[in-house]
Amino acid sequence: MQDESRRSILIVDDERRFTAALAKRLELRGFSCCMAFDGLSALAFLEKRPFDAVLLDLRLPDIHGMQVLSRALAARPALRVIIMTAHGDERDRRVCLRLGAKAFLRKPVALPELLALLEGGGEGR
Amino acid sequence: MFEAIGGLLSSLWPRFWRVNAETSPYQAFVNYRRLWLTTILVLAIASVAPLVVLSVLHNRLTKDAVRVERELRTVRLASNARRSVAHFLEERLDALDFTGREFRQDWILDPQQLASVLEHLKLGFGGFSDLGVVDAGGIQVAYSGPYDLAGRDYSRHEWFERCLARGIYISDVFEGYRGVPHIVIAVRSAPEQGPVRVLRATLDTERLIAALETVKLAVHDDVFLVNRAGVIQSSSLLFGQVLQKAAIEVPPYSPRTQAQSMLDPQGERALLGYAFIETKYGETPFVLLLVRREAEMMESLLGVGVASALFLALSILGIFLIVALTSTYMINQLYRADRARGQTMLGLEEAGRLASLGRLAAGVAHEINNPLAVINEEAGYMRDVLTLEQAGGEPVLRAGAPGVEFKEHLDSILECVERCGLITRQLLSFARQVDVSSEPVRVARVAEEILSFFRKEAGYRNIAVRLEAPEEGLEIVSDRGKLQQVLFNLLNNAFQAMTKDGAVTVSIDSTEDGLVRIAVSDTGCGIPPAHLGKIFEPFFTTKGRGAGTGLGLSITYGLVRKLKGRISVESQVGVGTTVTILLPTRVQEASAHESAVGR
């Protein structure tokens, strides 16, 4: 199912049904998706494989999404990280963007907007 | 007039006395009545006490000074009187002595010459009524005067013997057969002048009494002479008739003039000045007594005393008035400020309610957004599948499978809808507090509702949440909304006291005296003992600037008071904090009404 031409995406969210459904929808659109349900396993994935993009929730059971964000970017500064959260307020958004996130989306997310970001269109928000 | 007094009284009488101290739950920190009374008492005592002490001291000093002055003056008067009497006697003794020395004895025996001498003595000195010469045998050899006493034999008379022995003689006052008080004085001639003779003269006492009268200063001053046996020798106002025994003891002998206090025959306090009269020729039988009533001497002082007592009384009254007015004014100001603060707090309470609603709303939005995100993706996926199939593309799902797989997705959606519904219901029950102020409330259920807002948060921070309540659940009649707000505030504090890993326990039970006890415990940072006393005061916060308003617990305190309950805190730094609320099972109708108005 996974070949080299498909772009790979890591979805990090502890809401499993959300993660699963989003992964299926992105795969229908030609992306290759991996799922992580906590921050540490997400960082482990990132060490093993060079994902094109990461969709990251802020509230995670073990470490905070911002910690995942900063560590992932420390290892790969060019990584495209998109924050998707139900909890983030304005201050969280500013911090994440300063840390290097490409965009900060609030749940529920409109898929076309997400696709545009994954295609490399819009920068931030 | 009456209005003015009424106005003064009402300005003295503090406002807070008339109002129930419970008007606002935020004002109970001060007991105004006690503060007012204490202030007045302390200020009044502090200002009146020195005044009274000074007045008493001054009064005593003045009295002492006056007493000494009085005694001195009495002694001086008595001395003057003594000198007058002594001088009177000395003058006449001198005259007799002179007569005896300067005239040749034979010459004086001539009745005409003797009469001439008597005439000169009467003119020169006064007081002489007769004059006689007695020879050594006691026979009066010559006499000049109103009676026929020539040839009288005095040899057996006591006075004659004493005059021969001592050179002079002064008799007591006596009436004799003349019926007029008089004194006899006698002088013996010097031995070197020839045959011994005695010159004898009778003195009437009018001149002596006139001399004493000049000493008197006040109406009731009494100056008189007694002999050493206490028989009155000159007229007395108070102590009896002449030649009667005086109604006073003769004081013990003293060579100097003395003064002592006594009671006069009419029972008045008086000062007695006395002097034993002596002449240069020797002692006399006379004792001078001067009696002065204290009341008359004190008259001037009495005026001063009344004036100073009046001044003291007015000063004390004035001080009390000023102290009372000042205290009332100050405590009234304090009371007003406190009441204003109480009103402000009521406003802030509302603001706090809105703030906690705001926090709640933010939390609720997050809680709802998550299920919405799931629904969004599930529904979006199903639409994706259907869209692809309608477009005639390769089927995404195995044949016959869509029903099964779609059912899973639809279940997930329904479950999320259910979750959202639960959250909105909880929000509604929280917001409902505005409508009803008194209704049956199951405490455990309210606690569970409020806890549900915190469970997600607790999960993220690994905080164990426990609710310990009896099976049947306690029901009280109370204000549900306020109870919710109280629990929300306390749980909010408990969660803020912990960062990660810990436990929050809400335990509910009933006490022996029929109250419901709700205890919220955490294992957080705790409160230092120094802060424990202040945590219910408005604007007390240990959080940094801008982080906390310091109103949470203060508002909670006010709410609990409105529910007629009590709140207390126990805490140990590093171990945790337990806030305990005791609530009555029924909030009375009156207080419920009051709180509805208060809002």
XYZ file of C-alpha atoms in Angstrom, chain B residues 48-526:
479
model
C -9.907 62.069 82.142
C -7.644 60.145 84.508
C -4.733 62.662 84.591
C -7.196 65.517 84.977
C -8.884 63.885 87.953
C -5.584 62.949 89.581
C -4.276 66.494 89.137
C -7.477 67.974 90.517
C -7.430 65.746 93.582
C -3.765 66.522 94.211
C -4.309 70.218 93.720
C -7.298 70.195 96.022
C -5.369 68.394 98.733
C -2.367 70.714 98.403
C -4.590 73.752 98.561
C -6.342 72.448 101.646
C -3.039 71.686 103.337
C -1.682 75.100 102.493
C -4.827 76.757 103.745
C -4.778 74.766 106.961
C -1.185 75.757 107.660
C -1.945 79.335 106.771
C -4.976 79.290 109.039
C -3.010 77.902 111.956
C -0.278 80.480 111.457
C -2.782 83.259 111.347
C -4.553 81.987 114.458
C -1.248 81.764 116.271
C -0.406 85.293 115.154
C -3.745 86.634 116.327
C -3.397 84.849 119.654
C 0.100 86.273 120.017
C -1.152 89.761 119.336
C -3.867 89.314 121.946
C -1.343 87.963 124.424
C 0.910 90.934 123.870
C -2.037 93.291 124.370
C -2.930 91.687 127.688
C 0.663 91.395 128.838
C 1.311 94.978 127.830
C -1.793 96.146 129.657
C -0.658 94.457 132.848
C 3.019 95.387 132.493
C 2.179 99.029 131.929
C 0.237 99.192 135.161
C 2.773 97.169 137.114
C 5.449 99.517 135.786
C 3.388 102.465 136.960
C 2.971 101.015 140.436
C 6.659 100.113 140.610
C 7.623 103.601 139.501
C 5.314 105.134 142.058
C 6.821 102.950 144.798
C 10.414 103.826 143.815
C 10.241 107.514 142.948
C 8.096 108.900 145.686
C 9.232 109.175 149.197
C 7.154 106.847 151.224
C 6.094 109.308 153.800
C 4.951 111.631 151.156
C 2.782 109.048 149.658
C 1.100 108.281 152.906
C -0.570 111.647 152.756
C -4.160 110.880 151.587
C -4.265 113.981 149.390
C -0.987 113.104 147.711
C -2.157 109.545 147.202
C -5.410 110.756 145.665
C -3.372 112.967 143.340
C -1.203 110.015 142.281
C -4.331 107.914 141.653
C -5.740 110.745 139.577
C -2.556 110.852 137.483
C -2.556 107.111 137.070
C -6.201 107.219 135.918
C -5.398 109.960 133.446
C -2.123 108.469 132.254
C -3.058 104.817 131.985
C -6.727 104.352 132.760
C -8.250 101.319 134.346
C -7.221 102.206 137.904
C -10.129 102.421 140.305
C -8.351 102.699 143.664
C -4.850 102.742 145.203
C -3.624 101.817 148.676
C -0.382 101.503 150.650
C -0.033 98.463 152.924
C 2.765 98.375 155.517
C 4.873 95.335 156.364
C 2.340 94.306 159.004
C -0.433 94.000 156.433
C -2.330 97.105 157.525
C -3.502 99.438 154.750
C -2.020 102.660 156.027
C -3.199 104.834 153.203
C -6.055 104.465 150.705
C -7.539 106.494 147.928
C -10.641 105.336 146.096
C -14.414 105.055 146.189
C -14.543 102.859 149.297
C -13.414 103.373 152.874
C -10.696 100.770 153.149
C -8.072 102.680 155.155
C -6.812 100.674 158.132
C -7.886 97.381 156.679
C -5.795 94.398 157.787
C -4.489 92.295 154.952
C -1.890 90.437 156.947
C -3.703 87.145 156.735
C -4.569 87.467 153.036
C -2.846 85.161 150.657
C -2.125 87.882 148.125
C -0.213 89.886 150.709
C 2.033 86.980 151.611
C 2.691 86.195 148.000
C 3.451 89.821 147.146
C 5.931 90.023 150.021
C 7.543 86.819 148.846
C 7.748 87.496 145.095
C 7.702 91.288 144.819
C 4.520 91.498 142.716
C 1.052 90.097 142.731
C -1.652 89.838 140.077
C -5.004 88.470 141.155
C -7.622 86.549 139.178
C -10.649 88.478 138.127
C -13.178 88.622 140.913
C -16.249 90.615 141.869
C -15.800 90.883 145.630
C -18.251 93.070 147.429
C -18.123 95.685 144.707
C -20.193 93.566 142.286
C -17.921 94.598 139.370
C -15.261 92.280 137.860
C -11.814 93.603 138.670
C -8.206 92.626 139.145
C -5.934 93.468 142.017
C -2.293 94.147 141.327
C 0.317 94.833 143.993
C 4.020 95.748 144.025
C 6.375 95.535 147.007
C 8.855 98.371 147.502
C 12.511 97.579 147.286
C 14.161 96.862 150.653
C 16.884 99.501 150.158
C 14.243 102.246 150.019
C 13.417 101.985 153.712
C 10.603 100.181 155.449
C 8.903 97.564 153.302
C 5.586 98.643 151.926
C 3.218 97.259 149.366
C 1.434 99.394 146.800
C -1.907 97.873 145.980
C -4.243 98.923 143.114
C -7.559 97.707 141.751
C -8.038 97.593 137.992
C -11.395 97.348 136.281
C -11.350 94.921 133.295
C -13.174 97.028 130.696
C -9.951 98.287 129.139
C -8.569 94.809 129.001
C -11.709 93.501 127.268
C -11.606 96.418 124.837
C -8.010 95.508 124.001
C -9.030 91.903 123.336
C -11.974 92.923 121.164
C -9.649 94.545 118.616
C -8.156 91.147 117.849
C -11.426 89.692 116.498
C -11.666 89.308 112.715
C -14.930 87.437 112.192
C -18.342 87.485 113.849
C -17.861 84.168 115.553
C -14.267 84.705 116.650
C -14.143 84.394 120.433
C -11.268 85.896 122.393
C -11.269 85.652 126.189
C -9.166 84.948 129.242
C -9.448 82.112 131.671
C -7.415 81.504 134.770
C -5.396 78.358 135.080
C -8.295 76.581 136.751
C -10.478 77.249 133.716
C -12.686 79.983 135.178
C -13.677 82.600 132.614
C -12.026 85.955 133.302
C -13.428 88.078 130.491
C -16.642 87.808 128.561
C -16.877 84.933 126.071
C -19.336 84.492 123.241
C -19.535 80.770 123.389
C -18.024 79.288 126.507
C -19.987 80.766 129.389
C -20.358 83.761 131.681
C -17.573 85.594 133.462
C -16.440 83.781 136.639
C -18.118 80.577 135.476
C -16.149 77.492 134.666
C -15.475 77.619 130.916
C -16.883 74.898 128.710
C -13.394 74.033 127.555
C -10.397 72.373 129.093
C -7.409 74.584 129.731
C -4.716 73.306 127.361
C -1.423 72.089 128.867
C 1.150 74.782 129.617
C 3.327 75.966 126.804
C 5.710 78.936 126.835
C 4.795 79.729 123.206
C 1.547 80.535 121.513
C -0.064 77.354 120.143
C -2.932 76.344 117.890
C -4.968 73.140 117.787
C -8.266 72.064 116.283
C -11.341 71.452 118.395
C -15.142 71.428 118.385
C -16.831 74.496 119.807
C -19.874 74.127 122.147
C -22.195 74.326 119.121
C -20.440 71.410 117.484
C -18.658 73.455 114.834
C -15.143 72.598 113.872
C -12.874 75.336 115.150
C -9.246 76.223 115.688
C -8.116 77.077 119.207
C -5.204 79.434 119.640
C -3.939 79.840 123.190
C -1.175 81.519 125.101
C -0.144 81.573 128.777
C 0.278 85.246 129.515
C 3.567 86.225 131.130
C 4.992 89.614 131.968
C 8.525 90.713 132.613
C 7.639 90.575 136.303
C 6.728 86.906 136.053
C 3.781 84.702 135.169
C 0.147 85.764 135.473
C -2.874 83.610 136.279
C -4.304 84.326 132.814
C -4.509 82.087 129.792
C -5.644 83.666 126.541
C -7.980 81.589 124.398
C -8.825 82.456 120.785
C -11.462 80.297 119.113
C -12.107 80.686 115.370
C -14.644 78.664 113.429
C -13.159 76.807 110.472
C -16.276 77.276 108.345
C -15.854 81.024 108.476
C -12.179 80.856 107.706
C -12.840 78.444 104.850
C -15.486 80.525 103.142
C -13.137 81.842 100.508
C -11.662 78.408 99.970
C -15.136 76.905 99.638
C -15.808 79.218 96.721
C -12.581 78.143 95.068
C -13.414 74.459 95.722
C -16.862 74.728 94.176
C -15.450 76.546 91.171
C -12.747 73.947 90.603
C -15.191 71.042 91.072
C -17.504 72.674 88.563
C -14.596 73.164 86.179
C -13.595 69.512 86.600
C -17.132 68.287 85.993
C -17.490 70.464 82.884
C -14.104 69.327 81.594
C -15.003 65.654 82.057
C -18.341 66.197 80.374
C -16.632 68.022 77.530
C -14.004 65.333 77.113
C -16.653 62.605 77.090
C -18.664 64.491 74.544
C -15.678 65.079 72.267
C -14.412 61.512 72.674
C -17.846 60.064 72.007
C -18.419 62.302 68.989
C -14.980 61.597 67.541
C -15.239 57.852 68.129
C -18.708 57.689 66.682
C -17.606 59.672 63.664
C -14.558 57.506 63.064
C -16.296 54.191 63.600
C -19.161 55.392 61.442
C -16.671 56.185 58.689
C -15.127 52.765 59.128
C -18.547 51.189 59.074
C -19.462 53.095 55.931
C -16.224 52.099 54.228
C -16.792 48.496 55.211
C -20.341 48.590 54.002
C -19.194 50.079 50.729
C -16.652 47.301 50.489
C -19.402 44.799 51.251
C -21.466 46.236 48.401
C -18.447 46.112 46.129
C -17.907 42.518 47.147
C -21.478 41.679 46.219
C -20.740 43.122 42.798
C -17.472 41.258 42.606
C -19.264 38.098 43.588
C -21.390 38.480 40.509
C -18.257 39.208 38.496
C -16.648 36.140 40.013
C -19.667 34.071 39.058
C -19.337 35.324 35.524
C -15.618 34.628 35.549
C -16.116 31.067 36.702
C -18.848 30.705 34.076
C -16.341 31.991 31.561
C -13.735 29.464 32.627
C -16.422 26.837 32.502
C -17.476 27.885 29.024
C -13.903 27.664 27.769
C -13.591 24.195 29.246
C -16.915 23.143 27.813
C -15.972 24.414 24.352
C -12.856 22.267 24.417
C -14.787 19.262 25.646
C -17.331 19.686 22.874
C -14.813 20.419 20.148
C -13.166 17.025 20.589
C -16.303 14.954 19.917
C -17.207 17.377 17.131
C -13.825 16.727 15.552
C -14.494 12.994 15.710
C -17.950 13.423 14.194
C -16.449 15.631 11.537
C -13.908 13.017 10.498
C -16.302 10.044 10.751
C -19.022 11.719 8.735
C -16.466 13.151 6.331
C -15.018 9.693 5.760
C -18.440 8.171 4.993
C -19.148 10.988 2.590
C -15.764 10.435 0.957
C -16.613 6.768 0.457
C -20.048 7.443 -0.980
C -18.730 10.194 -3.225
C -16.049 7.935 -4.626
C -18.533 5.085 -5.310
C -21.030 7.361 -6.993
C -18.247 8.636 -9.185
C -17.904 5.047 -10.356
C -14.469 4.575 -9.069
C -13.042 1.461 -7.649
C -15.068 0.467 -4.546
C -13.198 1.374 -1.434
C -15.000 -1.135 0.720
C -15.474 -4.838 0.268
C -18.864 -5.809 -1.227
C -21.557 -6.034 1.398
C -19.242 -4.544 3.971
C -20.336 -0.888 3.852
C -23.251 -1.639 6.179
C -20.988 -3.142 8.822
C -18.257 -0.530 8.592
C -20.649 2.405 8.325
C -22.459 1.106 11.403
C -19.233 1.372 13.386
C -18.735 4.932 12.195
C -22.351 5.866 12.887
C -22.116 4.367 16.413
C -19.036 6.450 16.986
C -20.896 9.553 15.792
C -23.892 8.823 18.024
C -21.642 8.252 20.983
C -19.969 11.595 20.376
C -23.356 13.285 20.114
C -24.274 11.671 23.424
C -21.075 13.065 24.971
C -21.831 16.543 23.706
C -25.388 16.278 25.034
C -24.127 15.310 28.484
C -21.764 18.249 28.560
C -24.406 20.755 27.517
C -26.854 19.343 30.077
C -24.250 19.857 32.795
C -23.657 23.369 31.591
C -27.393 24.036 31.729
C -27.682 22.747 35.269
C -24.842 25.038 36.233
C -26.410 28.037 34.596
C -29.849 27.343 36.057
C -28.864 28.883 39.387
C -30.198 32.262 38.344
C -33.826 31.127 38.450
C -34.335 29.252 41.690
C -32.886 30.245 45.036
C -34.176 27.457 47.275
C -34.949 23.890 46.304
C -34.198 20.328 47.407
C -30.638 19.522 46.389
C -28.843 16.196 46.475
C -25.397 17.221 47.589
C -23.610 14.201 46.197
C -25.214 14.678 42.783
C -24.177 18.325 42.626
C -20.677 17.334 43.642
C -20.601 14.684 40.901
C -21.766 17.204 38.302
C -19.069 19.667 39.242
C -16.422 16.959 39.441
C -17.279 15.886 35.880
C -15.962 19.238 34.653
C -12.617 18.397 36.182
C -12.296 14.698 35.296
C -10.708 15.233 31.891
C -8.206 17.662 33.400
C -7.562 15.189 36.227
C -6.859 12.469 33.673
C -4.268 14.568 31.864
C -2.490 15.482 35.087
C -2.778 12.051 36.671
C -4.833 13.341 39.575
C -7.099 10.829 41.289
C -10.600 12.156 41.914
C -12.685 10.525 44.625
C -16.181 11.249 45.824
C -17.040 9.766 49.203
C -20.729 10.024 49.956
C -23.260 7.821 51.763
C -25.295 5.475 49.515
C -28.692 7.146 49.884
C -27.222 10.590 49.331
C -27.941 13.564 51.595
C -30.588 15.992 50.496
C -30.750 19.567 51.704
C -32.980 22.478 50.844
C -30.620 25.105 49.601
C -29.591 27.325 46.730
C -28.357 24.902 44.136
C -26.553 27.504 42.058
C -24.596 28.880 44.992
C -23.686 25.407 46.139
C -22.436 24.611 42.639
C -20.398 27.778 42.564
C -18.909 27.054 45.985
C -17.906 23.520 44.947
C -16.597 24.724 41.618
C -14.436 27.360 43.302
C -13.093 24.914 45.895
C -12.290 22.233 43.290
C -10.736 24.875 41.064
C -8.485 25.885 43.985
C -7.666 22.243 44.729
C -6.607 21.643 41.149
C -4.575 24.842 41.079
C -2.727 23.686 44.195
C -1.400 20.634 42.339
C 0.702 20.376 39.213
C 0.786 16.654 38.441
C 0.095 13.413 40.319
C -2.087 13.731 43.385
C -5.574 13.219 44.663
C -8.668 15.325 45.186
C -11.281 13.955 47.530
C -14.756 15.315 48.084
C -16.356 13.699 51.111
C -19.918 14.317 52.174
C -21.476 13.257 55.458
C -23.765 14.562 58.163
C -22.709 15.770 61.584
C -24.296 14.931 64.919
C -26.016 18.299 65.154
C -27.830 17.810 61.874
C -25.526 19.715 59.552
C -24.166 18.498 56.250
C -20.393 18.467 56.025
C -18.663 18.765 52.691
C -14.891 18.459 52.774
C -12.710 19.114 49.739
C -9.171 17.780 50.217
C -6.182 17.961 47.954
C -2.610 16.771 48.177
C -1.263 20.032 46.818
C 1.246 22.620 47.957
C -0.637 23.669 51.098
